[in-house]
Amino acid sequence: MADRLDLQMLALGLRRMAWIRFWIQTALGIVVMGLLTFNNIGGRLSRETNRALGLSPGLSLTTLAFLVLLFSLWQGWLVVGLGRALGSNARPSRGEASRTIKRGLLADLIGLIFAVLGYQALAGILFFQASQQTPGQVLGRQESITSLEMLSVLSNTQVLFAHLIGLLFSLWFLQRIYRAR
């Protein structure tokens, strides 16, 4: 009977933590989507479109990381269902459960890779731009870094953090699945 109680506790913990992961990643995904949309609209309205082109590789990688985040959110939703299934009589096997969790883990790893590469591209461009500034220059000249460019770094940081949260939760899920049975 203790085994059944352990399984119920596992199902409850998995379901709760999966919901927490899902909502944290959803909130960060909404922030990223808003920042990327604002960056895209603001970049088109900006008079300095040739400068915005330097951020394109970083923003493209950030967008790819965001798309992978959407897949990761779907995998997080499946983990919620997995937690429900573990609490019912039609429970999945350990292999099925670990495959579901590992897909989310792999998605978060791929998203982290895209986000880190995008971050490196954005930071490199902004460092190059900052190194072109002369000391004591009046703000508003072409060489200064704009708030729109900083928003692109912020969007990348948010998607990076969302994937990191997903990775940590997925590792915890795997540890609980293999320790429980």
PDB file of C-alpha atoms in Angstrom:
ATOM      1  CA  MET A   1       0.000   0.000   0.000  1.00  0.00           C
ATOM      2  CA  ALA A   2       2.915   2.351   0.599  1.00  0.00           C
ATOM      3  CA  ASP A   3       3.879   1.944  -3.051  1.00  0.00           C
ATOM      4  CA  ARG A   4       0.461   3.232  -4.129  1.00  0.00           C
ATOM      5  CA  LEU A   5       0.819   6.185  -1.752  1.00  0.00           C
ATOM      6  CA  ASP A   6       4.275   6.990  -3.173  1.00  0.00           C
ATOM      7  CA  LEU A   7       2.846   6.920  -6.689  1.00  0.00           C
ATOM      8  CA  GLN A   8       0.026   9.272  -5.671  1.00  0.00           C
ATOM      9  CA  MET A   9       2.537  11.656  -4.106  1.00  0.00           C
ATOM     10  CA  LEU A  10       4.677  11.477  -7.253  1.00  0.00           C
ATOM     11  CA  ALA A  11       1.647  12.216  -9.439  1.00  0.00           C
ATOM     12  CA  LEU A  12       0.629  15.169  -7.273  1.00  0.00           C
ATOM     13  CA  GLY A  13       4.160  16.617  -7.133  1.00  0.00           C
ATOM     14  CA  LEU A  14       4.728  16.118 -10.851  1.00  0.00           C
ATOM     15  CA  ARG A  15       1.430  17.748 -11.728  1.00  0.00           C
ATOM     16  CA  ARG A  16       1.998  20.756  -9.450  1.00  0.00           C
ATOM     17  CA  MET A  17       5.564  21.348 -10.563  1.00  0.00           C
ATOM     18  CA  ALA A  18       4.577  20.906 -14.223  1.00  0.00           C
ATOM     19  CA  TRP A  19       1.918  23.600 -13.804  1.00  0.00           C
ATOM     20  CA  ILE A  20       4.443  25.913 -12.161  1.00  0.00           C
ATOM     21  CA  ARG A  21       6.902  25.310 -15.023  1.00  0.00           C
ATOM     22  CA  PHE A  22       4.190  25.804 -17.629  1.00  0.00           C
ATOM     23  CA  TRP A  23       2.999  29.133 -16.216  1.00  0.00           C
ATOM     24  CA  ILE A  24       6.480  30.535 -15.621  1.00  0.00           C
ATOM     25  CA  GLN A  25       7.483  29.683 -19.183  1.00  0.00           C
ATOM     26  CA  THR A  26       4.195  31.056 -20.510  1.00  0.00           C
ATOM     27  CA  ALA A  27       4.668  34.371 -18.700  1.00  0.00           C
ATOM     28  CA  LEU A  28       8.252  34.688 -19.935  1.00  0.00           C
ATOM     29  CA  GLY A  29       7.140  33.695 -23.447  1.00  0.00           C
ATOM     30  CA  ILE A  30       4.525  36.466 -23.459  1.00  0.00           C
ATOM     31  CA  VAL A  31       7.180  38.976 -22.395  1.00  0.00           C
ATOM     32  CA  VAL A  32       9.527  37.743 -25.145  1.00  0.00           C
ATOM     33  CA  MET A  33       6.781  37.906 -27.757  1.00  0.00           C
ATOM     34  CA  GLY A  34       5.919  41.461 -26.703  1.00  0.00           C
ATOM     35  CA  LEU A  35       9.540  42.576 -26.750  1.00  0.00           C
ATOM     36  CA  LEU A  36      10.224  40.983 -30.137  1.00  0.00           C
ATOM     37  CA  THR A  37       7.067  42.533 -31.579  1.00  0.00           C
ATOM     38  CA  PHE A  38       7.920  45.943 -30.149  1.00  0.00           C
ATOM     39  CA  ASN A  39      11.480  45.612 -31.424  1.00  0.00           C
ATOM     40  CA  ASN A  40      10.232  44.707 -34.895  1.00  0.00           C
ATOM     41  CA  ILE A  41       7.763  47.594 -35.034  1.00  0.00           C
ATOM     42  CA  GLY A  42      10.212  50.041 -33.465  1.00  0.00           C
ATOM     43  CA  GLY A  43      12.972  48.947 -35.834  1.00  0.00           C
ATOM     44  CA  ARG A  44      10.788  49.658 -38.841  1.00  0.00           C
ATOM     45  CA  LEU A  45       9.846  53.081 -37.530  1.00  0.00           C
ATOM     46  CA  SER A  46      13.432  53.939 -36.703  1.00  0.00           C
ATOM     47  CA  ARG A  47      15.319  56.170 -39.079  1.00  0.00           C
ATOM     48  CA  GLU A  48      18.485  54.167 -38.521  1.00  0.00           C
ATOM     49  CA  THR A  49      17.457  50.941 -40.216  1.00  0.00           C
ATOM     50  CA  ASN A  50      21.002  50.239 -41.417  1.00  0.00           C
ATOM     51  CA  ARG A  51      22.119  50.053 -37.761  1.00  0.00           C
ATOM     52  CA  ALA A  52      19.263  47.698 -36.906  1.00  0.00           C
ATOM     53  CA  LEU A  53      20.519  45.301 -39.563  1.00  0.00           C
ATOM     54  CA  GLY A  54      23.553  44.588 -37.405  1.00  0.00           C
ATOM     55  CA  LEU A  55      21.261  43.060 -34.787  1.00  0.00           C
ATOM     56  CA  SER A  56      19.549  40.745 -37.290  1.00  0.00           C
ATOM     57  CA  PRO A  57      21.551  37.564 -36.565  1.00  0.00           C
ATOM     58  CA  GLY A  58      21.007  37.922 -32.829  1.00  0.00           C
ATOM     59  CA  LEU A  59      17.310  38.668 -33.227  1.00  0.00           C
ATOM     60  CA  SER A  60      16.885  35.763 -35.646  1.00  0.00           C
ATOM     61  CA  LEU A  61      18.443  33.373 -33.139  1.00  0.00           C
ATOM     62  CA  THR A  62      16.291  34.849 -30.372  1.00  0.00           C
ATOM     63  CA  THR A  63      13.211  34.263 -32.525  1.00  0.00           C
ATOM     64  CA  LEU A  64      14.276  30.662 -33.137  1.00  0.00           C
ATOM     65  CA  ALA A  65      14.746  30.211 -29.386  1.00  0.00           C
ATOM     66  CA  PHE A  66      11.236  31.627 -28.894  1.00  0.00           C
ATOM     67  CA  LEU A  67       9.780  29.146 -31.383  1.00  0.00           C
ATOM     68  CA  VAL A  68      11.539  26.315 -29.561  1.00  0.00           C
ATOM     69  CA  LEU A  69      10.037  27.732 -26.352  1.00  0.00           C
ATOM     70  CA  LEU A  70       6.576  27.274 -27.849  1.00  0.00           C
ATOM     71  CA  PHE A  71       7.401  23.597 -28.464  1.00  0.00           C
ATOM     72  CA  SER A  72       8.739  23.371 -24.911  1.00  0.00           C
ATOM     73  CA  LEU A  73       5.466  24.806 -23.610  1.00  0.00           C
ATOM     74  CA  TRP A  74       3.584  22.080 -25.450  1.00  0.00           C
ATOM     75  CA  GLN A  75       5.882  19.482 -23.891  1.00  0.00           C
ATOM     76  CA  GLY A  76       5.241  21.059 -20.478  1.00  0.00           C
ATOM     77  CA  TRP A  77       1.520  20.661 -21.087  1.00  0.00           C
ATOM     78  CA  LEU A  78       2.114  16.980 -21.849  1.00  0.00           C
ATOM     79  CA  VAL A  79       3.973  16.611 -18.539  1.00  0.00           C
ATOM     80  CA  VAL A  80       0.904  17.998 -16.754  1.00  0.00           C
ATOM     81  CA  GLY A  81      -1.107  15.262 -18.468  1.00  0.00           C
ATOM     82  CA  LEU A  82       1.548  12.758 -17.462  1.00  0.00           C
ATOM     83  CA  GLY A  83       1.105  13.768 -13.830  1.00  0.00           C
ATOM     84  CA  ARG A  84      -2.642  13.242 -14.168  1.00  0.00           C
ATOM     85  CA  ALA A  85      -2.122   9.855 -15.821  1.00  0.00           C
ATOM     86  CA  LEU A  86       0.224   8.706 -13.054  1.00  0.00           C
ATOM     87  CA  GLY A  87      -2.527   9.367 -10.538  1.00  0.00           C
ATOM     88  CA  SER A  88      -5.098   7.296 -12.430  1.00  0.00           C
ATOM     89  CA  ASN A  89      -5.370   3.571 -13.052  1.00  0.00           C
ATOM     90  CA  ALA A  90      -4.118   3.869 -16.651  1.00  0.00           C
ATOM     91  CA  ARG A  91      -0.640   5.001 -15.696  1.00  0.00           C
ATOM     92  CA  PRO A  92       2.133   5.157 -18.282  1.00  0.00           C
ATOM     93  CA  SER A  93       5.305   3.142 -17.963  1.00  0.00           C
ATOM     94  CA  ARG A  94       8.518   4.667 -16.715  1.00  0.00           C
ATOM     95  CA  GLY A  95       9.864   4.593 -20.288  1.00  0.00           C
ATOM     96  CA  GLU A  96       6.892   6.505 -21.667  1.00  0.00           C
ATOM     97  CA  ALA A  97       7.111   9.059 -18.863  1.00  0.00           C
ATOM     98  CA  SER A  98      10.836   9.577 -19.309  1.00  0.00           C
ATOM     99  CA  ARG A  99      10.480   9.934 -23.105  1.00  0.00           C
ATOM    100  CA  THR A 100       7.899  12.679 -22.636  1.00  0.00           C
ATOM    101  CA  ILE A 101      10.106  14.507 -20.158  1.00  0.00           C
ATOM    102  CA  LYS A 102      13.254  14.018 -22.251  1.00  0.00           C
ATOM    103  CA  ARG A 103      11.603  15.619 -25.300  1.00  0.00           C
ATOM    104  CA  GLY A 104      10.977  18.753 -23.229  1.00  0.00           C
ATOM    105  CA  LEU A 105      14.515  18.579 -21.865  1.00  0.00           C
ATOM    106  CA  LEU A 106      15.948  18.336 -25.374  1.00  0.00           C
ATOM    107  CA  ALA A 107      13.790  21.233 -26.561  1.00  0.00           C
ATOM    108  CA  ASP A 108      15.056  23.380 -23.699  1.00  0.00           C
ATOM    109  CA  LEU A 109      18.655  22.450 -24.454  1.00  0.00           C
ATOM    110  CA  ILE A 110      18.234  23.391 -28.122  1.00  0.00           C
ATOM    111  CA  GLY A 111      16.493  26.614 -27.093  1.00  0.00           C
ATOM    112  CA  LEU A 112      19.357  27.412 -24.724  1.00  0.00           C
ATOM    113  CA  ILE A 113      21.856  26.913 -27.545  1.00  0.00           C
ATOM    114  CA  PHE A 114      19.934  29.265 -29.854  1.00  0.00           C
ATOM    115  CA  ALA A 115      19.506  31.837 -27.081  1.00  0.00           C
ATOM    116  CA  VAL A 116      23.170  31.765 -26.068  1.00  0.00           C
ATOM    117  CA  LEU A 117      24.314  32.127 -29.678  1.00  0.00           C
ATOM    118  CA  GLY A 118      21.849  34.982 -30.128  1.00  0.00           C
ATOM    119  CA  TYR A 119      23.079  36.601 -26.947  1.00  0.00           C
ATOM    120  CA  GLN A 120      26.678  36.375 -28.162  1.00  0.00           C
ATOM    121  CA  ALA A 121      25.708  37.950 -31.486  1.00  0.00           C
ATOM    122  CA  LEU A 122      23.782  40.775 -29.814  1.00  0.00           C
ATOM    123  CA  ALA A 123      26.467  41.441 -27.217  1.00  0.00           C
ATOM    124  CA  GLY A 124      29.169  41.423 -29.885  1.00  0.00           C
ATOM    125  CA  ILE A 125      27.378  43.979 -32.030  1.00  0.00           C
ATOM    126  CA  LEU A 126      26.605  46.204 -29.058  1.00  0.00           C
ATOM    127  CA  PHE A 127      30.191  45.947 -27.789  1.00  0.00           C
ATOM    128  CA  PHE A 128      31.476  46.951 -31.219  1.00  0.00           C
ATOM    129  CA  GLN A 129      29.045  49.850 -31.246  1.00  0.00           C
ATOM    130  CA  ALA A 130      30.058  50.943 -27.738  1.00  0.00           C
ATOM    131  CA  SER A 131      33.738  50.769 -28.625  1.00  0.00           C
ATOM    132  CA  GLN A 132      33.116  53.236 -31.458  1.00  0.00           C
ATOM    133  CA  GLN A 133      31.855  55.872 -29.009  1.00  0.00           C
ATOM    134  CA  THR A 134      34.177  58.673 -28.070  1.00  0.00           C
ATOM    135  CA  PRO A 135      34.501  59.696 -24.428  1.00  0.00           C
ATOM    136  CA  GLY A 136      32.458  62.730 -23.486  1.00  0.00           C
ATOM    137  CA  GLN A 137      30.259  62.575 -26.563  1.00  0.00           C
ATOM    138  CA  VAL A 138      26.837  64.181 -26.505  1.00  0.00           C
ATOM    139  CA  LEU A 139      24.013  61.646 -26.366  1.00  0.00           C
ATOM    140  CA  GLY A 140      21.825  61.286 -29.411  1.00  0.00           C
ATOM    141  CA  ARG A 141      24.561  60.804 -31.947  1.00  0.00           C
ATOM    142  CA  GLN A 142      24.568  57.805 -34.247  1.00  0.00           C
ATOM    143  CA  GLU A 143      27.148  55.823 -32.286  1.00  0.00           C
ATOM    144  CA  SER A 144      25.187  55.664 -29.026  1.00  0.00           C
ATOM    145  CA  ILE A 145      23.323  52.509 -28.129  1.00  0.00           C
ATOM    146  CA  THR A 146      19.551  52.987 -28.241  1.00  0.00           C
ATOM    147  CA  SER A 147      16.896  51.623 -25.924  1.00  0.00           C
ATOM    148  CA  LEU A 148      15.538  49.581 -28.813  1.00  0.00           C
ATOM    149  CA  GLU A 149      18.850  47.768 -29.060  1.00  0.00           C
ATOM    150  CA  MET A 150      18.782  47.115 -25.321  1.00  0.00           C
ATOM    151  CA  LEU A 151      15.265  45.689 -25.688  1.00  0.00           C
ATOM    152  CA  SER A 152      16.653  43.110 -28.105  1.00  0.00           C
ATOM    153  CA  VAL A 153      19.124  41.999 -25.428  1.00  0.00           C
ATOM    154  CA  LEU A 154      16.314  41.927 -22.866  1.00  0.00           C
ATOM    155  CA  SER A 155      14.149  39.709 -25.092  1.00  0.00           C
ATOM    156  CA  ASN A 156      17.056  37.339 -25.524  1.00  0.00           C
ATOM    157  CA  THR A 157      17.699  37.232 -21.780  1.00  0.00           C
ATOM    158  CA  GLN A 158      14.048  36.413 -21.104  1.00  0.00           C
ATOM    159  CA  VAL A 159      13.954  33.511 -23.559  1.00  0.00           C
ATOM    160  CA  LEU A 160      17.263  32.261 -22.161  1.00  0.00           C
ATOM    161  CA  PHE A 161      15.815  32.303 -18.642  1.00  0.00           C
ATOM    162  CA  ALA A 162      12.623  30.543 -19.775  1.00  0.00           C
ATOM    163  CA  HIS A 163      14.636  27.691 -21.270  1.00  0.00           C
ATOM    164  CA  LEU A 164      16.809  27.492 -18.169  1.00  0.00           C
ATOM    165  CA  ILE A 165      13.687  27.165 -15.985  1.00  0.00           C
ATOM    166  CA  GLY A 166      12.369  24.432 -18.288  1.00  0.00           C
ATOM    167  CA  LEU A 167      15.680  22.600 -18.174  1.00  0.00           C
ATOM    168  CA  LEU A 168      15.847  22.667 -14.375  1.00  0.00           C
ATOM    169  CA  PHE A 169      12.266  21.456 -14.000  1.00  0.00           C
ATOM    170  CA  SER A 170      12.787  18.681 -16.575  1.00  0.00           C
ATOM    171  CA  LEU A 171      15.858  17.450 -14.732  1.00  0.00           C
ATOM    172  CA  TRP A 172      13.872  17.437 -11.496  1.00  0.00           C
ATOM    173  CA  PHE A 173      11.042  15.520 -13.201  1.00  0.00           C
ATOM    174  CA  LEU A 174      13.464  12.882 -14.483  1.00  0.00           C
ATOM    175  CA  GLN A 175      15.045  12.534 -11.066  1.00  0.00           C
ATOM    176  CA  ARG A 176      11.623  12.042  -9.462  1.00  0.00           C
ATOM    177  CA  ILE A 177      10.497   9.506 -12.069  1.00  0.00           C
ATOM    178  CA  TYR A 178      13.571   7.330 -11.669  1.00  0.00           C
ATOM    179  CA  ARG A 179      13.726   7.619  -7.901  1.00  0.00           C
ATOM    180  CA  ALA A 180      10.058   6.924  -7.237  1.00  0.00           C
ATOM    181  CA  ARG A 181       9.498   3.460  -8.639  1.00  0.00           C
TER     182      ARG A 181
END
